[in-house]
PDB file of C-alpha atoms in Angstrom:
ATOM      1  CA  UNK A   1      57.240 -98.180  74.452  1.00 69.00           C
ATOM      2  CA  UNK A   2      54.129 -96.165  74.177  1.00 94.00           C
ATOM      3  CA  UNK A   3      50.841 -97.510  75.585  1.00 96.00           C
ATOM      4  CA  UNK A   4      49.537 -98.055  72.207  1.00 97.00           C
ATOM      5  CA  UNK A   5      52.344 -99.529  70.810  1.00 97.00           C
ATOM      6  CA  UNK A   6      51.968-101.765  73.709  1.00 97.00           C
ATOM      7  CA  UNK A   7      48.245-102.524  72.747  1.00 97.00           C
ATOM      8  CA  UNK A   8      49.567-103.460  69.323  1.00 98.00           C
ATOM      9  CA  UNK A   9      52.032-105.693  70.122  1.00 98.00           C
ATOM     10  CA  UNK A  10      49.668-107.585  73.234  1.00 98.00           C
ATOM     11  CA  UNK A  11      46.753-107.362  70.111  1.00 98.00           C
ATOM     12  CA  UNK A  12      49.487-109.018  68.042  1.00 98.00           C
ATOM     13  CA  UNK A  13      51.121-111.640  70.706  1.00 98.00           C
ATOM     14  CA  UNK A  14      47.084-112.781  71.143  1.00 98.00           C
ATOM     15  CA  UNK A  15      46.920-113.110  66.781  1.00 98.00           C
ATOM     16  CA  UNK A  16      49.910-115.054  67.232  1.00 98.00           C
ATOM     17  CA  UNK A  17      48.443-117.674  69.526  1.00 98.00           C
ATOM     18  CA  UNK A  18      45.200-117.475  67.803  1.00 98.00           C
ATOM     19  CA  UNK A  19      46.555-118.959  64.768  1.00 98.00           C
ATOM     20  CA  UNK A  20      48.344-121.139  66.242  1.00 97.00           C
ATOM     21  CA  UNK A  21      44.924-122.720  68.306  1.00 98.00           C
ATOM     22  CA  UNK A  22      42.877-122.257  64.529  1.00 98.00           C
ATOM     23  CA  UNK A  23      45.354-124.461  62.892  1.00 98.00           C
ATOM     24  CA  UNK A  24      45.020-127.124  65.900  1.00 97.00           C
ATOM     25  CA  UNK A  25      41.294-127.148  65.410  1.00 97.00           C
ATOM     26  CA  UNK A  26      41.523-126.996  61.649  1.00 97.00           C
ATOM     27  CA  UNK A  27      44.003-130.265  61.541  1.00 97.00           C
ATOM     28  CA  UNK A  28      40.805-132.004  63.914  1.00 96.00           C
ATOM     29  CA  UNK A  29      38.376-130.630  61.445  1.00 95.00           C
ATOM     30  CA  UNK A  30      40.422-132.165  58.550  1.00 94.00           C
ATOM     31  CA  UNK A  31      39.934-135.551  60.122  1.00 94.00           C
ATOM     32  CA  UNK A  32      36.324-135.449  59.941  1.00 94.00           C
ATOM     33  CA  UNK A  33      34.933-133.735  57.129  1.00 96.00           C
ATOM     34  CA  UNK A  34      33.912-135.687  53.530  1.00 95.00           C
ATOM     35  CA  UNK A  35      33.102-133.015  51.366  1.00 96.00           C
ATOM     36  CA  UNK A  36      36.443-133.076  48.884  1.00 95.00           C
ATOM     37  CA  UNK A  37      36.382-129.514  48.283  1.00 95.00           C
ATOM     38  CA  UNK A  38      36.234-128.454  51.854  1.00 96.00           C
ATOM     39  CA  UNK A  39      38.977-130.807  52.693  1.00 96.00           C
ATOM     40  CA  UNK A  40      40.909-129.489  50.000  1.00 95.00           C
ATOM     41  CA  UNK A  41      40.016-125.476  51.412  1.00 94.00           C
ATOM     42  CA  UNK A  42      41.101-126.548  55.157  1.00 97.00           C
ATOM     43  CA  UNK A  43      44.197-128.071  53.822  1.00 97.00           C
ATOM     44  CA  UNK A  44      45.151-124.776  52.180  1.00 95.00           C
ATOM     45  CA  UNK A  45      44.312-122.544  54.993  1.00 96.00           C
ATOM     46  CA  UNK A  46      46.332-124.069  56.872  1.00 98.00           C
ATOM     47  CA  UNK A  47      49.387-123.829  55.276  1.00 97.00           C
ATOM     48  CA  UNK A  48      48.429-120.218  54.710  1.00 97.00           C
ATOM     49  CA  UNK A  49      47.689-119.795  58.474  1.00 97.00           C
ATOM     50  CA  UNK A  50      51.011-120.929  59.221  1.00 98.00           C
ATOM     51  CA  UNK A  51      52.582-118.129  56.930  1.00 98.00           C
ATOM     52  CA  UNK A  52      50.090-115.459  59.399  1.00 98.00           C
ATOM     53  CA  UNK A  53      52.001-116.951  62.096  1.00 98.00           C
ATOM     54  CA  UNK A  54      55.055-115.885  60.450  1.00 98.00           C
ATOM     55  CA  UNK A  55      54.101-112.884  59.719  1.00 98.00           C
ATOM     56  CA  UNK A  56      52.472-112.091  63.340  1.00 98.00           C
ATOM     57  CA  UNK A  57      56.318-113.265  64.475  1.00 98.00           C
ATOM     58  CA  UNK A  58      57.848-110.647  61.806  1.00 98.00           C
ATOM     59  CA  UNK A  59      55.635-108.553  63.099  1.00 98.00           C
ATOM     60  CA  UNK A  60      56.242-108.472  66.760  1.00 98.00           C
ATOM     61  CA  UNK A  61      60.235-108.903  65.684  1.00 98.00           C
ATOM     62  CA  UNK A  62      59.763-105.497  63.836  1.00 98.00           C
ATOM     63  CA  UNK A  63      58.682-104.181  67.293  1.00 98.00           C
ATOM     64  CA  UNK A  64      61.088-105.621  68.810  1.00 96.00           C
ATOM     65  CA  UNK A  65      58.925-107.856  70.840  1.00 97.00           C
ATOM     66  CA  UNK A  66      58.180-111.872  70.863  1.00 97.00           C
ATOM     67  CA  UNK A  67      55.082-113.523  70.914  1.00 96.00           C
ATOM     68  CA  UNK A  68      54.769-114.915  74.587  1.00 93.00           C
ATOM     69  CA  UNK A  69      53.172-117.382  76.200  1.00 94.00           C
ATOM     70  CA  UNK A  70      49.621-115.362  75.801  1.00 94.00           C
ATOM     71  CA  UNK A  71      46.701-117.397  74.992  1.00 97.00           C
ATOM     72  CA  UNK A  72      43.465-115.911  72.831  1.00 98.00           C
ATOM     73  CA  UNK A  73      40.886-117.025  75.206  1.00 98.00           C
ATOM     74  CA  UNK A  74      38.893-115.871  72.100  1.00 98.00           C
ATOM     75  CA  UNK A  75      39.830-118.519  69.942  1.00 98.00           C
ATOM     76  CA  UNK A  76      40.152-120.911  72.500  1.00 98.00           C
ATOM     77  CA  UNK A  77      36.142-120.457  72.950  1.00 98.00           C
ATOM     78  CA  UNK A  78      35.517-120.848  69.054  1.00 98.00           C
ATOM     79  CA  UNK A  79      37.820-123.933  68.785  1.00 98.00           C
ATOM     80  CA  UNK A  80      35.992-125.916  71.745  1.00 98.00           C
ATOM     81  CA  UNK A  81      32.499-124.675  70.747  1.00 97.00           C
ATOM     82  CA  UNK A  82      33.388-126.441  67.038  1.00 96.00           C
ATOM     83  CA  UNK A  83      34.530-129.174  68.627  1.00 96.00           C
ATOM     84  CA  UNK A  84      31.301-129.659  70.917  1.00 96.00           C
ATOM     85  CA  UNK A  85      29.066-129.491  67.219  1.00 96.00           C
ATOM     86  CA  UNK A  86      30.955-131.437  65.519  1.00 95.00           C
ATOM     87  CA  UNK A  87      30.800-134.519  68.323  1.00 94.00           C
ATOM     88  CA  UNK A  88      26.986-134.016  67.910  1.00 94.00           C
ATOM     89  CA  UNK A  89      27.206-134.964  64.006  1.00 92.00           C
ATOM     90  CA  UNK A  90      27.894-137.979  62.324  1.00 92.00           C
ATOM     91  CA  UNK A  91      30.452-137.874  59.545  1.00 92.00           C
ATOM     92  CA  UNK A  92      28.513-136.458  56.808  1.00 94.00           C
ATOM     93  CA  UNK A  93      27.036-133.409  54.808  1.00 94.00           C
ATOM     94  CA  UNK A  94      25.615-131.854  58.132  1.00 94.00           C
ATOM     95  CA  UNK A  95      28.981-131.964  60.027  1.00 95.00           C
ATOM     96  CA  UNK A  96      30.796-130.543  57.183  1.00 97.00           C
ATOM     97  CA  UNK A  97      28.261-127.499  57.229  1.00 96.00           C
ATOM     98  CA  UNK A  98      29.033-127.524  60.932  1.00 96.00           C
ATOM     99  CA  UNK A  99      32.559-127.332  60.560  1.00 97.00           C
ATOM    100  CA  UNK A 100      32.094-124.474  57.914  1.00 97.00           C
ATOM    101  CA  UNK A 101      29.938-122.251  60.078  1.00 97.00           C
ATOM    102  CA  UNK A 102      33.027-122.963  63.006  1.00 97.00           C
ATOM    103  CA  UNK A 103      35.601-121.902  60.138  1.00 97.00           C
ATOM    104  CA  UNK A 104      33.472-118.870  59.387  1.00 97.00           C
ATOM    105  CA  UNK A 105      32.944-117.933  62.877  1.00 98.00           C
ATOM    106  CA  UNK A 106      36.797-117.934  62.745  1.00 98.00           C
ATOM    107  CA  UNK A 107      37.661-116.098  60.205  1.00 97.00           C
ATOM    108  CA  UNK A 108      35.434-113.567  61.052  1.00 98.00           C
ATOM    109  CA  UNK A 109      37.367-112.830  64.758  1.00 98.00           C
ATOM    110  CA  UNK A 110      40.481-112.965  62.570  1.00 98.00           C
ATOM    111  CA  UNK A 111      39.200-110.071  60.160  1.00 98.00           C
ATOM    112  CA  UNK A 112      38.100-107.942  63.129  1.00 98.00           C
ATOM    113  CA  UNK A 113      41.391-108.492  64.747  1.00 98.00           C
ATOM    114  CA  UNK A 114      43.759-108.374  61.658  1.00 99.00           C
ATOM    115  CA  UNK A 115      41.284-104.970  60.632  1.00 98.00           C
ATOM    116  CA  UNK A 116      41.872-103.331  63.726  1.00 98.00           C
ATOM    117  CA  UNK A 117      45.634-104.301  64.472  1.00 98.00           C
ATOM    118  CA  UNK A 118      46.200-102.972  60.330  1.00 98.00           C
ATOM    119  CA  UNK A 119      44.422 -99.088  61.670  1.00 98.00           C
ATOM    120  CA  UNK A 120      46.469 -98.914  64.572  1.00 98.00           C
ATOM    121  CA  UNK A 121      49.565 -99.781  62.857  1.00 98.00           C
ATOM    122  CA  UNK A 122      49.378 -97.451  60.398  1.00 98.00           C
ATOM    123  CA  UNK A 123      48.205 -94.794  63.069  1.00 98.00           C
ATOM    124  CA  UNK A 124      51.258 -95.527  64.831  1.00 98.00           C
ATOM    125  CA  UNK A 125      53.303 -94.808  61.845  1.00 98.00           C
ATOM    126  CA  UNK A 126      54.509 -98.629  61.763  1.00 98.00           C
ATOM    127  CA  UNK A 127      53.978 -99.161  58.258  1.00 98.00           C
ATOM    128  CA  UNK A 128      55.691-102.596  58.007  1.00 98.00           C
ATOM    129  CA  UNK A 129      53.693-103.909  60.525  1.00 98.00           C
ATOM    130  CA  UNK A 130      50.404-102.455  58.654  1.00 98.00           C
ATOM    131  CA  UNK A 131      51.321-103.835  55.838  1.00 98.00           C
ATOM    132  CA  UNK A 132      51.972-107.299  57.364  1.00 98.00           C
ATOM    133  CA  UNK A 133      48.415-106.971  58.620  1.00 98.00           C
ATOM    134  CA  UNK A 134      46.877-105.953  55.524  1.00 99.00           C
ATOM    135  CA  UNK A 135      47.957-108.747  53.686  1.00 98.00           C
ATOM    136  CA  UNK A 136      46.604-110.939  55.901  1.00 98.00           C
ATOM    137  CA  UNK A 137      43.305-109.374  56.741  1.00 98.00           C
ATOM    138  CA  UNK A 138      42.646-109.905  52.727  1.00 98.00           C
ATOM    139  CA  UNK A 139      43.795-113.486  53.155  1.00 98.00           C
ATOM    140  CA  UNK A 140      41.357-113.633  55.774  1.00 97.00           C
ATOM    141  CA  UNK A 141      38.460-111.929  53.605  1.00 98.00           C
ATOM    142  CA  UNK A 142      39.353-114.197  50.652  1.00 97.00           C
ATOM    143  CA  UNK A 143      39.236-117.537  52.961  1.00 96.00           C
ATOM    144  CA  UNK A 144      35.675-116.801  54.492  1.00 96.00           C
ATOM    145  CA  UNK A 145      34.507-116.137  50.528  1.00 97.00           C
ATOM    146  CA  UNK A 146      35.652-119.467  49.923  1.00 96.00           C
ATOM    147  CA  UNK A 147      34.236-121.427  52.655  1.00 96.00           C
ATOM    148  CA  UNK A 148      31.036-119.561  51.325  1.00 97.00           C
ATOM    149  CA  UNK A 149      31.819-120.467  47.734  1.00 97.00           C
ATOM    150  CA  UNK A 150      32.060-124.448  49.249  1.00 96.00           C
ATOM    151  CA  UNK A 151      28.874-124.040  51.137  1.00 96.00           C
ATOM    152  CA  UNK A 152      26.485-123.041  47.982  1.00 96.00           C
ATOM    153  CA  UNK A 153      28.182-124.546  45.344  1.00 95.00           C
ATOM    154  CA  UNK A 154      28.320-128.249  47.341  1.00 94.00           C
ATOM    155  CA  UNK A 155      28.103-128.485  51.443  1.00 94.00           C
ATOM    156  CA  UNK A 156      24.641-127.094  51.434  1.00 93.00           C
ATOM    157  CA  UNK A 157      22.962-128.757  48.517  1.00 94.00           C
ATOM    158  CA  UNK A 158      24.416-132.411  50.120  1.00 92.00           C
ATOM    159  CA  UNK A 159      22.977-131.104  54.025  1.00 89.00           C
ATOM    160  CA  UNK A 160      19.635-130.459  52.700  1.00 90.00           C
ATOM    161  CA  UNK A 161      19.518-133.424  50.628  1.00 90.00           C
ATOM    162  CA  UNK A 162      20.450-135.221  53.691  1.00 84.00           C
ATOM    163  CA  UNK A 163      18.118-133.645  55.861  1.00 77.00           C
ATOM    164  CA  UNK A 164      15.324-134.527  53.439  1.00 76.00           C
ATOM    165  CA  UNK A 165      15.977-137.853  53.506  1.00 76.00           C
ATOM    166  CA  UNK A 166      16.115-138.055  56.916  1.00 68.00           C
ATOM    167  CA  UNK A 167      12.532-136.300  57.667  1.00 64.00           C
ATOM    168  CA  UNK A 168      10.915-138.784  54.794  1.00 60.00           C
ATOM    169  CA  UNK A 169      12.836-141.431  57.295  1.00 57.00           C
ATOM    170  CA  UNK A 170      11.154-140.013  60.203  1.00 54.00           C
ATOM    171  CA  UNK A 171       7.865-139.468  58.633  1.00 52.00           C
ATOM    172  CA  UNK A 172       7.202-142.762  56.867  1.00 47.00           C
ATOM    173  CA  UNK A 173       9.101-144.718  60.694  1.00 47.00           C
ATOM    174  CA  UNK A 174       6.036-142.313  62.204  1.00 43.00           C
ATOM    175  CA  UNK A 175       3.346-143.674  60.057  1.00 39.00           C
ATOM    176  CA  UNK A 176       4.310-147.038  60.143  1.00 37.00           C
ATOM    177  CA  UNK A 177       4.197-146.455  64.076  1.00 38.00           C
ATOM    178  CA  UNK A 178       0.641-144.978  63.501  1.00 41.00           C
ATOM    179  CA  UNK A 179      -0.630-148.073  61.329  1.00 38.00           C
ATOM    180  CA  UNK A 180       0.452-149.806  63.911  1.00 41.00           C
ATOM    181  CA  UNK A 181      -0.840-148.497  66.611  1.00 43.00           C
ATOM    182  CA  UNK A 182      -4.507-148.851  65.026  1.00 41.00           C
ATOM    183  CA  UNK A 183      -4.081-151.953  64.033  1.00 44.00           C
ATOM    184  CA  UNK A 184      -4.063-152.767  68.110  1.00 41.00           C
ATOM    185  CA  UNK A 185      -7.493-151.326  68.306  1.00 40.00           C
TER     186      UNK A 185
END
């Protein structure tokens, strides 16, 4: 094997356990959002994340290669750095626009990986293997288009909403503090 058919299938082998970490952290995710339509997006995905497994596997099979024990210390990284926002939200319309900027920041290491390992593929002359990429670098596209679909259409109109309420909260919590305060004097 060449070196850079050796690149692809190491680029490949580290897809392979990056899906398999995103639809870990996507299950956790799933637990603790409340917006119904993002729920019903991170259900999807991950069913369709599980077929890019697959096809990663096909993949690597078509090069006669298996996935390995490699771990993506890439997506490792994004997975715990969603987790670590999320524990710093309440359930609610801010920690399901956390979750979606984590799912975004996904998806876009996906399309930079599933972009690149497509070109060198087809540079290669392994046209199955392209194609297998291709098809999932538009799945990839399509998915972060959705999550920004969910943000404007719902996610972000509920986190501002709740933010608002929360700085009237504050503000009128501050005043009565103030009245109070000079009503000592």
């Amino acid at each position: 094997m060449d070196q850079l058919t050796e690149m692809l299938v190491e680029q490949l082998r580290d897809a392979f356990s990056a899906e398999k970490q995103a639809i870990q952290g996507m299950k956790r995710s799933l637990r603790k959002v409340t917006d119904p339509k993002l729920r019903e997006g991170i259900e999807a995905h991950i069913e369709q994340s599980e077929t890019q497994r697959e096809r990663v596997e096909q993949a690597l099979s078509s090069l006669e290669a298996r996935p390995g024990r490699k771990v993506c210390e890439a997506m490792r990284g994004l997975v715990e750095e969603a987790q670590h926002e999320q524990e710093e939200q309440d359930k609610g319309p801010l920690l399901d626009l956390v979750t979606i900027a984590a799912l975004q920041r996904v998806e876009h290491y996906e399309i930079a990986a599933y972009g690149t390992m497509n070109e060198l593929a087809r540079a290669l002359g392994k046209s199955e293997v392209a194609d297998l990429m291709a098809q999932t670098l538009e799945e990839e596209k399509a998915q972060d288009q959705r999550l920004t679909e969910v943000t404007r259409s719902s996610v972000l109109p509920a986190a501002m909403q709740a933010g608002e309420e929360e700085g009237s909260d504050e503000e009128s919590g501050h005043k009565r503090s103030a009245r109070k305060g000079s009503a000592k004097h």
